[in-house]
PDB file of C-alpha atoms in Angstrom:
ATOM      1  CA  MET J 725     184.045 -93.878  24.852  1.00 55.00           C
ATOM      2  CA  THR J 726     182.558 -93.828  28.300  1.00 65.00           C
ATOM      3  CA  ARG J 727     184.032 -96.179  30.789  1.00 76.00           C
ATOM      4  CA  PHE J 728     182.011 -96.254  33.779  1.00 72.00           C
ATOM      5  CA  PRO J 729     182.440 -97.483  36.511  1.00 78.00           C
ATOM      6  CA  HIS J 730     186.010 -96.706  36.833  1.00 78.00           C
ATOM      7  CA  ARG J 731     186.556 -99.491  39.116  1.00 80.00           C
ATOM      8  CA  VAL J 732     185.604-102.047  36.250  1.00 80.00           C
ATOM      9  CA  TYR J 733     187.821-100.677  33.676  1.00 81.00           C
ATOM     10  CA  ARG J 734     190.878 -99.554  35.803  1.00 80.00           C
ATOM     11  CA  GLY J 735     192.921-102.706  35.309  1.00 77.00           C
ATOM     12  CA  GLY J 736     193.097-105.801  33.300  1.00 81.00           C
ATOM     13  CA  VAL J 737     192.769-106.120  29.271  1.00 85.00           C
ATOM     14  CA  GLU J 738     190.151-105.879  26.934  1.00 84.00           C
ATOM     15  CA  PRO J 739     188.027-109.092  27.163  1.00 84.00           C
ATOM     16  CA  ASP J 740     186.936-111.208  24.167  1.00 85.00           C
ATOM     17  CA  PRO J 741     184.089-109.119  22.885  1.00 84.00           C
ATOM     18  CA  ARG J 742     181.821-112.164  22.585  1.00 85.00           C
ATOM     19  CA  PHE J 743     182.066-112.506  26.510  1.00 88.00           C
ATOM     20  CA  SER J 744     181.193-108.769  26.804  1.00 89.00           C
ATOM     21  CA  LEU J 745     178.342-109.135  24.677  1.00 90.00           C
ATOM     22  CA  ALA J 746     176.907-112.156  26.389  1.00 92.00           C
ATOM     23  CA  ASN J 747     177.463-110.157  29.616  1.00 93.00           C
ATOM     24  CA  GLU J 748     175.365-107.450  28.276  1.00 93.00           C
ATOM     25  CA  ARG J 749     172.673-109.772  27.155  1.00 94.00           C
ATOM     26  CA  THR J 750     172.644-111.059  30.830  1.00 94.00           C
ATOM     27  CA  PHE J 751     171.899-107.613  32.139  1.00 95.00           C
ATOM     28  CA  LEU J 752     169.107-107.143  29.866  1.00 95.00           C
ATOM     29  CA  ALA J 753     167.467-110.187  30.854  1.00 94.00           C
ATOM     30  CA  TRP J 754     167.476-108.921  34.337  1.00 93.00           C
ATOM     31  CA  VAL J 755     165.997-105.829  33.386  1.00 95.00           C
ATOM     32  CA  ARG J 756     163.258-107.888  31.658  1.00 94.00           C
ATOM     33  CA  THR J 757     162.747-109.782  34.722  1.00 92.00           C
ATOM     34  CA  ALA J 758     162.812-106.567  36.781  1.00 93.00           C
ATOM     35  CA  LEU J 759     160.034-105.276  34.348  1.00 93.00           C
ATOM     36  CA  ALA J 760     157.893-108.354  34.907  1.00 91.00           C
ATOM     37  CA  LEU J 761     157.952-108.203  38.743  1.00 91.00           C
ATOM     38  CA  LEU J 762     157.086-104.321  38.781  1.00 91.00           C
ATOM     39  CA  ALA J 763     154.301-105.244  36.377  1.00 89.00           C
ATOM     40  CA  GLY J 764     153.111-108.027  38.538  1.00 87.00           C
ATOM     41  CA  GLY J 765     153.433-105.603  41.449  1.00 88.00           C
ATOM     42  CA  VAL J 766     151.369-102.963  39.902  1.00 86.00           C
ATOM     43  CA  GLY J 767     148.742-105.386  38.262  1.00 84.00           C
ATOM     44  CA  LEU J 768     148.225-107.082  41.510  1.00 83.00           C
ATOM     45  CA  GLU J 769     146.905-103.948  43.420  1.00 81.00           C
ATOM     46  CA  ALA J 770     145.492-102.259  40.331  1.00 79.00           C
ATOM     47  CA  LEU J 771     143.299-105.255  38.986  1.00 78.00           C
ATOM     48  CA  HIS J 772     141.658-105.806  42.408  1.00 71.00           C
ATOM     49  CA  ILE J 773     142.503-109.471  42.460  1.00 69.00           C
ATOM     50  CA  PRO J 774     139.906-111.213  44.689  1.00 70.00           C
ATOM     51  CA  ALA J 775     142.304-111.330  47.751  1.00 67.00           C
ATOM     52  CA  GLN J 776     141.705-109.448  50.881  1.00 73.00           C
ATOM     53  CA  ALA J 777     143.702-106.070  50.655  1.00 70.00           C
ATOM     54  CA  GLY J 778     145.496-106.939  53.948  1.00 77.00           C
ATOM     55  CA  PHE J 779     147.271-109.606  51.927  1.00 80.00           C
ATOM     56  CA  ARG J 780     147.294-107.894  48.377  1.00 82.00           C
ATOM     57  CA  PHE J 781     149.331-104.881  49.681  1.00 85.00           C
ATOM     58  CA  PRO J 782     152.184-106.793  51.139  1.00 86.00           C
ATOM     59  CA  ALA J 783     152.400-109.015  48.316  1.00 86.00           C
ATOM     60  CA  SER J 784     152.432-106.034  45.772  1.00 88.00           C
ATOM     61  CA  ALA J 785     155.000-104.309  47.735  1.00 91.00           C
ATOM     62  CA  ILE J 786     157.084-107.470  48.057  1.00 90.00           C
ATOM     63  CA  LEU J 787     157.117-107.772  44.091  1.00 90.00           C
ATOM     64  CA  LEU J 788     157.703-104.147  43.431  1.00 92.00           C
ATOM     65  CA  ILE J 789     160.720-104.145  46.045  1.00 92.00           C
ATOM     66  CA  LEU J 790     161.874-107.302  44.104  1.00 92.00           C
ATOM     67  CA  GLY J 791     161.769-105.609  40.778  1.00 92.00           C
ATOM     68  CA  VAL J 792     163.759-102.888  41.965  1.00 93.00           C
ATOM     69  CA  LEU J 793     166.245-105.386  43.433  1.00 92.00           C
ATOM     70  CA  ALA J 794     166.287-107.168  40.240  1.00 92.00           C
ATOM     71  CA  VAL J 795     167.394-104.295  38.232  1.00 93.00           C
ATOM     72  CA  VAL J 796     169.929-102.999  40.698  1.00 93.00           C
ATOM     73  CA  GLN J 797     171.485-106.729  40.862  1.00 91.00           C
ATOM     74  CA  GLY J 798     171.589-106.656  36.940  1.00 92.00           C
ATOM     75  CA  TRP J 799     173.757-103.567  37.027  1.00 93.00           C
ATOM     76  CA  ILE J 800     175.738-104.683  39.883  1.00 92.00           C
ATOM     77  CA  GLY J 801     176.222-108.011  38.453  1.00 92.00           C
ATOM     78  CA  TRP J 802     177.143-106.731  35.001  1.00 93.00           C
ATOM     79  CA  ALA J 803     179.772-104.460  36.385  1.00 92.00           C
ATOM     80  CA  ARG J 804     181.259-107.312  38.606  1.00 91.00           C
ATOM     81  CA  THR J 805     181.268-109.852  35.590  1.00 92.00           C
ATOM     82  CA  GLU J 806     182.842-107.359  33.524  1.00 92.00           C
ATOM     83  CA  ARG J 807     185.679-106.808  35.974  1.00 91.00           C
ATOM     84  CA  SER J 808     186.072-110.605  36.451  1.00 91.00           C
ATOM     85  CA  LEU J 809     186.442-110.788  32.495  1.00 90.00           C
ATOM     86  CA  ARG J 810     189.028-108.379  32.187  1.00 89.00           C
ATOM     87  CA  LEU J 811     191.286-109.563  35.131  1.00 89.00           C
ATOM     88  CA  ALA J 812     190.606-113.308  34.018  1.00 87.00           C
ATOM     89  CA  ARG J 813     189.331-114.333  37.279  1.00 87.00           C
ATOM     90  CA  ALA J 814     186.370-116.445  38.234  1.00 86.00           C
ATOM     91  CA  LEU J 815     182.822-114.907  37.470  1.00 86.00           C
ATOM     92  CA  PRO J 816     180.540-113.842  40.378  1.00 85.00           C
ATOM     93  CA  GLY J 817     177.942-116.389  41.337  1.00 82.00           C
ATOM     94  CA  PRO J 818     174.354-116.281  41.261  1.00 80.00           C
ATOM     95  CA  THR J 819     173.691-115.044  44.998  1.00 77.00           C
ATOM     96  CA  THR J 820     170.810-112.479  44.394  1.00 77.00           C
ATOM     97  CA  GLY J 821     168.996-114.569  42.071  1.00 77.00           C
ATOM     98  CA  VAL J 822     168.203-117.109  44.926  1.00 80.00           C
ATOM     99  CA  VAL J 823     166.748-114.268  47.287  1.00 82.00           C
ATOM    100  CA  ILE J 824     164.643-112.984  44.299  1.00 83.00           C
ATOM    101  CA  ALA J 825     163.124-116.415  43.555  1.00 81.00           C
ATOM    102  CA  SER J 826     162.380-117.113  47.186  1.00 84.00           C
ATOM    103  CA  GLY J 827     160.835-113.673  47.398  1.00 85.00           C
ATOM    104  CA  VAL J 828     158.377-114.177  44.553  1.00 84.00           C
ATOM    105  CA  LEU J 829     157.431-117.580  46.082  1.00 85.00           C
ATOM    106  CA  ILE J 830     156.556-115.903  49.168  1.00 85.00           C
ATOM    107  CA  ALA J 831     154.639-113.252  47.457  1.00 84.00           C
ATOM    108  CA  ALA J 832     152.556-115.933  45.605  1.00 83.00           C
ATOM    109  CA  ALA J 833     152.069-117.569  48.752  1.00 85.00           C
ATOM    110  CA  VAL J 834     150.883-114.630  50.341  1.00 83.00           C
ATOM    111  CA  VAL J 835     148.237-113.908  47.604  1.00 81.00           C
ATOM    112  CA  VAL J 836     147.070-117.480  47.809  1.00 82.00           C
ATOM    113  CA  VAL J 837     146.434-117.393  51.499  1.00 82.00           C
ATOM    114  CA  GLY J 838     144.756-114.161  51.174  1.00 79.00           C
ATOM    115  CA  SER J 839     142.455-115.621  48.522  1.00 77.00           C
ATOM    116  CA  PHE J 840     141.215-118.307  50.745  1.00 77.00           C
ATOM    117  CA  LEU J 841     140.539-116.453  53.832  1.00 72.00           C
TER     118      LEU J 841
ATOM    119  CA  MET I 395     185.778 -99.070   2.376  1.00 46.00           C
ATOM    120  CA  ASN I 396     185.949-102.852   2.758  1.00 49.00           C
ATOM    121  CA  ASP I 397     182.609-104.131   1.481  1.00 49.00           C
ATOM    122  CA  ASP I 398     182.980-107.568   2.491  1.00 52.00           C
ATOM    123  CA  SER I 399     183.022-106.616   6.530  1.00 52.00           C
ATOM    124  CA  ALA I 400     179.559-105.168   5.802  1.00 59.00           C
ATOM    125  CA  ASP I 401     178.062-108.591   4.549  1.00 66.00           C
ATOM    126  CA  SER I 402     179.530-110.917   6.752  1.00 72.00           C
ATOM    127  CA  PRO I 403     178.825-110.936  10.693  1.00 71.00           C
ATOM    128  CA  PHE I 404     181.636-110.495  13.091  1.00 70.00           C
ATOM    129  CA  ASP I 405     181.595-113.933  14.583  1.00 73.00           C
ATOM    130  CA  ALA I 406     179.830-117.071  13.591  1.00 64.00           C
ATOM    131  CA  GLY I 407     177.781-117.217  16.793  1.00 70.00           C
ATOM    132  CA  LEU I 408     176.202-114.039  15.789  1.00 82.00           C
ATOM    133  CA  GLN I 409     176.788-112.625  19.260  1.00 85.00           C
ATOM    134  CA  LEU I 410     176.505-109.015  18.169  1.00 86.00           C
ATOM    135  CA  GLU I 411     173.167-109.620  16.431  1.00 89.00           C
ATOM    136  CA  ARG I 412     171.730-111.550  19.338  1.00 91.00           C
ATOM    137  CA  THR I 413     172.598-108.516  21.645  1.00 92.00           C
ATOM    138  CA  LEU I 414     170.808-106.094  19.435  1.00 93.00           C
ATOM    139  CA  LEU I 415     167.652-108.294  19.714  1.00 94.00           C
ATOM    140  CA  ALA I 416     168.086-108.407  23.361  1.00 94.00           C
ATOM    141  CA  TRP I 417     168.095-104.705  23.419  1.00 94.00           C
ATOM    142  CA  ARG I 418     165.075-104.585  20.983  1.00 94.00           C
ATOM    143  CA  ARG I 419     163.231-106.956  23.302  1.00 94.00           C
ATOM    144  CA  THR I 420     164.150-104.927  26.315  1.00 94.00           C
ATOM    145  CA  CYS I 421     162.932-101.612  24.662  1.00 93.00           C
ATOM    146  CA  LEU I 422     159.747-103.269  23.743  1.00 93.00           C
ATOM    147  CA  ALA I 423     159.252-104.502  27.318  1.00 92.00           C
ATOM    148  CA  ILE I 424     159.831-100.990  28.706  1.00 90.00           C
ATOM    149  CA  GLY I 425     157.429 -99.548  26.246  1.00 89.00           C
ATOM    150  CA  VAL I 426     154.845-102.018  27.137  1.00 88.00           C
ATOM    151  CA  ALA I 427     155.287-101.281  30.698  1.00 85.00           C
ATOM    152  CA  ALA I 428     154.925 -97.774  30.385  1.00 84.00           C
ATOM    153  CA  MET I 429     151.269 -98.076  29.229  1.00 82.00           C
ATOM    154  CA  PRO I 430     149.652 -99.597  32.279  1.00 79.00           C
ATOM    155  CA  ILE I 431     151.286 -96.722  34.290  1.00 76.00           C
ATOM    156  CA  VAL I 432     148.788 -94.190  32.300  1.00 78.00           C
ATOM    157  CA  ARG I 433     145.998 -96.813  32.468  1.00 80.00           C
ATOM    158  CA  PHE I 434     146.145 -97.319  36.293  1.00 77.00           C
ATOM    159  CA  GLY I 435     147.938 -94.322  37.449  1.00 74.00           C
ATOM    160  CA  ILE I 436     145.558 -91.913  36.052  1.00 77.00           C
ATOM    161  CA  ALA I 437     142.897 -92.481  38.882  1.00 76.00           C
ATOM    162  CA  ASP I 438     145.066 -91.771  41.782  1.00 72.00           C
ATOM    163  CA  THR I 439     147.801 -89.352  40.278  1.00 73.00           C
ATOM    164  CA  GLY I 440     146.206 -87.681  37.130  1.00 77.00           C
ATOM    165  CA  VAL I 441     148.552 -85.851  34.803  1.00 82.00           C
ATOM    166  CA  VAL I 442     151.657 -87.067  36.484  1.00 79.00           C
ATOM    167  CA  SER I 443     150.978 -90.814  35.373  1.00 79.00           C
ATOM    168  CA  VAL I 444     150.359 -89.466  31.674  1.00 84.00           C
ATOM    169  CA  ALA I 445     153.462 -87.620  31.744  1.00 84.00           C
ATOM    170  CA  ALA I 446     155.470 -90.644  33.274  1.00 81.00           C
ATOM    171  CA  GLY I 447     153.956 -93.068  30.823  1.00 84.00           C
ATOM    172  CA  LEU I 448     154.642 -90.783  27.634  1.00 86.00           C
ATOM    173  CA  THR I 449     158.156 -90.254  28.857  1.00 86.00           C
ATOM    174  CA  GLY I 450     158.509 -94.157  29.335  1.00 86.00           C
ATOM    175  CA  VAL I 451     157.463 -94.748  25.643  1.00 88.00           C
ATOM    176  CA  THR I 452     159.722 -92.009  24.309  1.00 89.00           C
ATOM    177  CA  LEU I 453     162.663 -93.170  26.136  1.00 88.00           C
ATOM    178  CA  ALA I 454     161.861 -96.782  24.949  1.00 90.00           C
ATOM    179  CA  SER I 455     161.673 -95.557  21.342  1.00 91.00           C
ATOM    180  CA  ILE I 456     164.902 -93.581  21.333  1.00 90.00           C
ATOM    181  CA  ALA I 457     166.675 -96.416  22.996  1.00 90.00           C
ATOM    182  CA  TYR I 458     165.460 -98.767  20.066  1.00 91.00           C
ATOM    183  CA  ALA I 459     166.793 -96.543  17.485  1.00 92.00           C
ATOM    184  CA  ALA I 460     169.870 -96.173  19.259  1.00 90.00           C
ATOM    185  CA  ALA I 461     170.446 -99.677  19.761  1.00 91.00           C
ATOM    186  CA  SER I 462     170.604-100.369  15.952  1.00 91.00           C
ATOM    187  CA  ARG I 463     172.789 -97.364  15.369  1.00 91.00           C
ATOM    188  CA  ARG I 464     175.220 -98.706  18.123  1.00 90.00           C
ATOM    189  CA  TYR I 465     175.168-102.292  16.516  1.00 90.00           C
ATOM    190  CA  ARG I 466     176.344-100.809  13.274  1.00 89.00           C
ATOM    191  CA  ARG I 467     178.774 -98.793  15.052  1.00 88.00           C
ATOM    192  CA  VAL I 468     180.155-101.659  17.086  1.00 87.00           C
ATOM    193  CA  HIS I 469     179.974-104.033  13.950  1.00 86.00           C
ATOM    194  CA  THR I 470     182.337-101.623  11.944  1.00 86.00           C
ATOM    195  CA  GLN I 471     184.634-101.126  14.713  1.00 85.00           C
ATOM    196  CA  LEU I 472     185.045-105.122  15.515  1.00 83.00           C
ATOM    197  CA  THR I 473     185.686-106.074  11.812  1.00 81.00           C
ATOM    198  CA  THR I 474     188.176-103.357  11.304  1.00 83.00           C
ATOM    199  CA  ASN I 475     190.321-103.383  14.396  1.00 78.00           C
ATOM    200  CA  GLY I 476     188.664-105.709  16.723  1.00 70.00           C
ATOM    201  CA  ILE I 477     188.454-103.479  19.876  1.00 75.00           C
ATOM    202  CA  GLN I 478     184.735-103.232  21.124  1.00 78.00           C
ATOM    203  CA  PRO I 479     183.410-100.166  22.578  1.00 79.00           C
ATOM    204  CA  THR I 480     182.274-100.290  25.968  1.00 83.00           C
ATOM    205  CA  ALA I 481     178.547-100.575  26.836  1.00 86.00           C
ATOM    206  CA  SER I 482     178.953 -98.990  30.194  1.00 86.00           C
ATOM    207  CA  LEU I 483     176.676 -95.869  29.107  1.00 88.00           C
ATOM    208  CA  PRO I 484     173.454 -97.518  27.685  1.00 89.00           C
ATOM    209  CA  VAL I 485     173.730-100.152  30.508  1.00 91.00           C
ATOM    210  CA  ALA I 486     173.909 -97.588  33.173  1.00 91.00           C
ATOM    211  CA  VAL I 487     171.173 -95.323  31.693  1.00 89.00           C
ATOM    212  CA  THR I 488     168.836 -98.460  31.381  1.00 91.00           C
ATOM    213  CA  ALA I 489     169.540 -99.577  34.976  1.00 93.00           C
ATOM    214  CA  LEU I 490     168.801 -96.132  36.143  1.00 91.00           C
ATOM    215  CA  SER I 491     165.438 -95.598  34.349  1.00 89.00           C
ATOM    216  CA  VAL I 492     164.002 -98.955  35.321  1.00 91.00           C
ATOM    217  CA  THR I 493     165.185 -98.270  38.916  1.00 92.00           C
ATOM    218  CA  VAL I 494     163.141 -94.932  38.895  1.00 89.00           C
ATOM    219  CA  PHE I 495     160.285 -96.807  37.313  1.00 87.00           C
ATOM    220  CA  GLY I 496     160.286 -99.193  40.214  1.00 90.00           C
ATOM    221  CA  LEU I 497     160.622 -96.472  42.833  1.00 91.00           C
ATOM    222  CA  CYS I 498     157.707 -94.740  41.034  1.00 86.00           C
ATOM    223  CA  GLY I 499     155.688 -97.851  41.233  1.00 87.00           C
ATOM    224  CA  LEU I 500     156.314 -98.205  45.047  1.00 90.00           C
ATOM    225  CA  ALA I 501     155.344 -94.328  45.545  1.00 87.00           C
ATOM    226  CA  TRP I 502     152.181 -95.093  43.727  1.00 85.00           C
ATOM    227  CA  LEU I 503     151.441 -98.133  46.123  1.00 87.00           C
ATOM    228  CA  ALA I 504     152.039 -95.829  49.154  1.00 87.00           C
ATOM    229  CA  VAL I 505     149.754 -93.151  47.574  1.00 83.00           C
ATOM    230  CA  ARG I 506     147.013 -95.565  46.647  1.00 80.00           C
ATOM    231  CA  THR I 507     146.829 -97.258  50.177  1.00 77.00           C
ATOM    232  CA  ALA I 508     147.377 -94.277  52.191  1.00 72.00           C
TER     233      ALA I 508
END
């Protein structure tokens, strides 16, 4: 049985399997969010949305970067939550989610502004 | 072999079944995301994007089948001795694959606008 990263599994006790499974599903939700962001970033650039290229490129780059951030945050959040479950501590809060949501809003605003110029 | 454990779910909330469905949803999303890679990448990067797209679809299919096998294995283990095998390997591999996906997307954007 692979137990990686070791920092997560070093101490504590086995959590209730239902909580571990819920943690797993949360990670998968982050993966699907990341895929949607990546698809949006690629599609924005590839489909020639009628916005000026000067605005399209930064919006596309923002979405792609947010996509990578989302999957990385998903994994880090999974590891931290698993550790908290094992040590019976409070679960980590939704920090990066706010950053990602704000980033998506900014990218959308950039595209809208670019469409009207 | 206890036949009862094979018929009834591990818990009334069907957490294990829901997790299997979540893996299936995610594998489908990865497979679907791999196809535009071929469609849009082929203009700028040719064969590389075809290879990347096929790799993505293949990995997603393997992961889909592996998720079903893992579900049966975990279900058996949970109903017999209550210990859950950890998800750390599939989670890490999935996170790494999608991260590589995303970095390839950024590289594609750089190539395209250069």
